[in-house]
Coordinates of C-alpha atoms in Angstrom, one line a residue:
X1 CA -22.8 -51.1 56.1
X2 CA -26.3 -49.9 55.4
X3 CA -27.8 -47.0 57.4
X4 CA -31.6 -46.4 57.1
X5 CA -33.3 -43.4 58.6
X6 CA -37.1 -42.9 58.4
X7 CA -39.0 -39.9 59.4
X8 CA -42.6 -38.6 59.1
X9 CA -43.1 -35.1 58.1
X10 CA -46.3 -33.0 57.9
X11 CA -45.5 -31.8 54.4
X12 CA -46.1 -32.8 50.8
X13 CA -43.7 -34.9 48.8
X14 CA -43.0 -31.9 46.7
X15 CA -42.1 -29.7 49.7
X16 CA -39.7 -32.4 51.0
X17 CA -38.2 -32.8 47.5
X18 CA -37.6 -29.1 47.2
X19 CA -36.0 -29.0 50.7
X20 CA -33.5 -31.7 49.7
X21 CA -32.7 -30.4 46.2
X22 CA -32.9 -26.6 46.3
X23 CA -30.2 -24.5 47.7
X24 CA -32.6 -21.9 49.1
X25 CA -33.7 -24.7 51.4
X26 CA -30.5 -26.7 52.1
X27 CA -28.8 -23.6 53.5
X28 CA -31.4 -23.4 56.2
X29 CA -31.0 -26.9 57.9
X30 CA -28.4 -29.5 58.8
X31 CA -24.9 -28.5 57.8
X32 CA -26.2 -25.6 55.6
X33 CA -24.5 -26.7 52.4
X34 CA -25.9 -25.1 49.3
X35 CA -27.1 -28.0 47.1
X36 CA -26.3 -27.9 43.4
X37 CA -28.1 -30.7 41.5
X38 CA -28.3 -31.5 37.9
X39 CA -31.3 -33.7 38.3
X40 CA -30.8 -36.3 35.6
X41 CA -29.1 -39.6 35.5
X42 CA -25.3 -39.0 35.2
X43 CA -25.9 -35.3 36.4
X44 CA -23.7 -33.9 39.1
X45 CA -24.3 -33.2 42.7
X46 CA -22.3 -30.8 44.8
X47 CA -22.8 -29.2 48.2
X48 CA -21.1 -25.8 48.5
X49 CA -20.0 -25.0 52.0
X50 CA -21.3 -21.7 53.4
X51 CA -18.8 -19.0 54.4
X52 CA -18.9 -20.0 58.0
X53 CA -17.8 -23.6 57.2
X54 CA -15.2 -22.4 54.7
X55 CA -13.7 -20.0 57.4
X56 CA -13.3 -23.1 59.6
X57 CA -11.3 -24.8 56.8
X58 CA -13.8 -26.9 54.9
X59 CA -13.3 -27.1 51.2
X60 CA -15.6 -25.0 49.0
X61 CA -17.4 -28.2 47.9
X62 CA -17.1 -30.7 50.8
X63 CA -19.5 -33.2 49.2
X64 CA -19.8 -34.3 45.6
X65 CA -21.6 -37.0 43.8
X66 CA -23.4 -38.3 40.7
X67 CA -27.2 -38.7 40.1
X68 CA -28.0 -42.4 39.5
X69 CA -31.8 -42.3 39.4
X70 CA -34.4 -39.5 39.7
X71 CA -38.2 -39.6 39.9
X72 CA -39.3 -36.2 41.3
X73 CA -40.7 -35.8 43.8
X74 CA -40.5 -39.3 45.1
X75 CA -37.1 -40.8 44.6
X76 CA -33.5 -39.7 44.2
X77 CA -30.5 -42.0 44.1
X78 CA -27.0 -40.6 44.0
X79 CA -23.4 -41.2 44.9
X80 CA -22.1 -39.3 48.0
X81 CA -18.5 -38.5 48.3
X82 CA -16.9 -36.3 51.1
X83 CA -14.1 -34.6 49.2
X84 CA -11.9 -34.3 52.3
X85 CA -11.9 -38.1 52.9
X86 CA -9.7 -40.6 51.1
X87 CA -12.6 -43.1 50.6
X88 CA -14.7 -44.3 47.7
X89 CA -18.1 -42.7 47.0
X90 CA -21.1 -44.2 48.8
X91 CA -24.7 -44.4 47.6
X92 CA -27.5 -42.4 49.0
X93 CA -31.2 -42.9 48.4
X94 CA -34.0 -40.6 49.3
X95 CA -37.6 -42.1 49.1
X96 CA -40.7 -40.0 49.8
X97 CA -44.2 -41.4 50.1
X98 CA -47.2 -39.3 50.7
X99 CA -49.7 -40.6 53.3
X100 CA -53.0 -39.5 54.8
X101 CA -53.6 -36.3 56.6
X102 CA -50.8 -34.4 54.8
X103 CA -48.1 -36.5 56.4
X104 CA -45.2 -37.9 54.2
X105 CA -42.6 -40.6 55.0
X106 CA -39.1 -39.8 54.1
X107 CA -36.6 -42.8 54.0
X108 CA -33.0 -42.1 53.7
X109 CA -30.8 -45.1 52.9
X110 CA -27.0 -44.7 52.9
X111 CA -24.9 -47.6 51.7
X112 CA -21.5 -46.9 53.2
X113 CA -19.7 -50.2 52.5
X114 CA -15.9 -49.5 52.2
X115 CA -16.2 -46.0 53.6
X116 CA -15.8 -46.3 57.4
X117 CA -15.1 -42.6 58.0
X118 CA -18.2 -41.6 56.0
X119 CA -20.2 -44.2 57.8
X120 CA -19.0 -42.8 61.2
X121 CA -19.7 -39.2 60.1
X122 CA -23.2 -39.9 58.8
X123 CA -24.1 -42.0 61.8
X124 CA -23.2 -39.1 64.1
X125 CA -20.3 -41.0 65.8
X126 CA -17.6 -38.4 65.5
X127 CA -17.2 -36.1 68.5
X128 CA -17.7 -32.5 67.5
X129 CA -18.8 -33.2 63.9
X130 CA -22.6 -33.0 64.4
X131 CA -25.3 -35.6 64.7
X132 CA -25.1 -37.1 61.1
X133 CA -28.3 -38.0 59.3
X134 CA -30.4 -38.2 62.4
X135 CA -29.8 -34.5 63.2
X136 CA -30.0 -33.4 59.6
X137 CA -33.4 -35.1 59.2
X138 CA -34.7 -33.8 62.5
X139 CA -33.7 -30.3 61.4
X140 CA -35.4 -30.8 58.1
X141 CA -38.6 -32.0 59.7
X142 CA -38.6 -29.0 62.1
X143 CA -37.9 -26.5 59.3
X144 CA -40.7 -27.8 57.1
X145 CA -43.2 -28.1 60.0
X146 CA -42.4 -24.8 61.9
X147 CA -40.5 -22.7 59.4
X148 CA -37.5 -22.6 61.8
X149 CA -34.4 -24.6 62.1
X150 CA -33.6 -26.5 65.3
X151 CA -30.7 -24.0 65.8
X152 CA -32.5 -20.8 65.4

């Protein structure tokens, strides 16, 4: 299954890239994981759960992956593996295109073939588990455009 999410954000490609790849940004929106990227092909990706999520029983690193392709600040392809699920890694692609008037388009494509639990989680279909990519990207947009998270 392929999930595609597209959102327009009044921000530069670099600002969006930083918000995706830098922990000082990733702890301010979505599930508040602290991103750890080694931004080179073959490099590692890990999202470290904050103290609140760890207190609720999440592992220290609930999502891990490997970098497949990187072209800052326009494209990042990586694997995505929720460590608490017994499923194979999936593939996640971020593509950022700058447009007129300071508006950029962010497209997130998540290939979840063979990983039905990951697909349900990222599609926001699991009760009590958040809104998946749609909520994460809405929160990212709000943060970049207003300086505040949806949940502040």
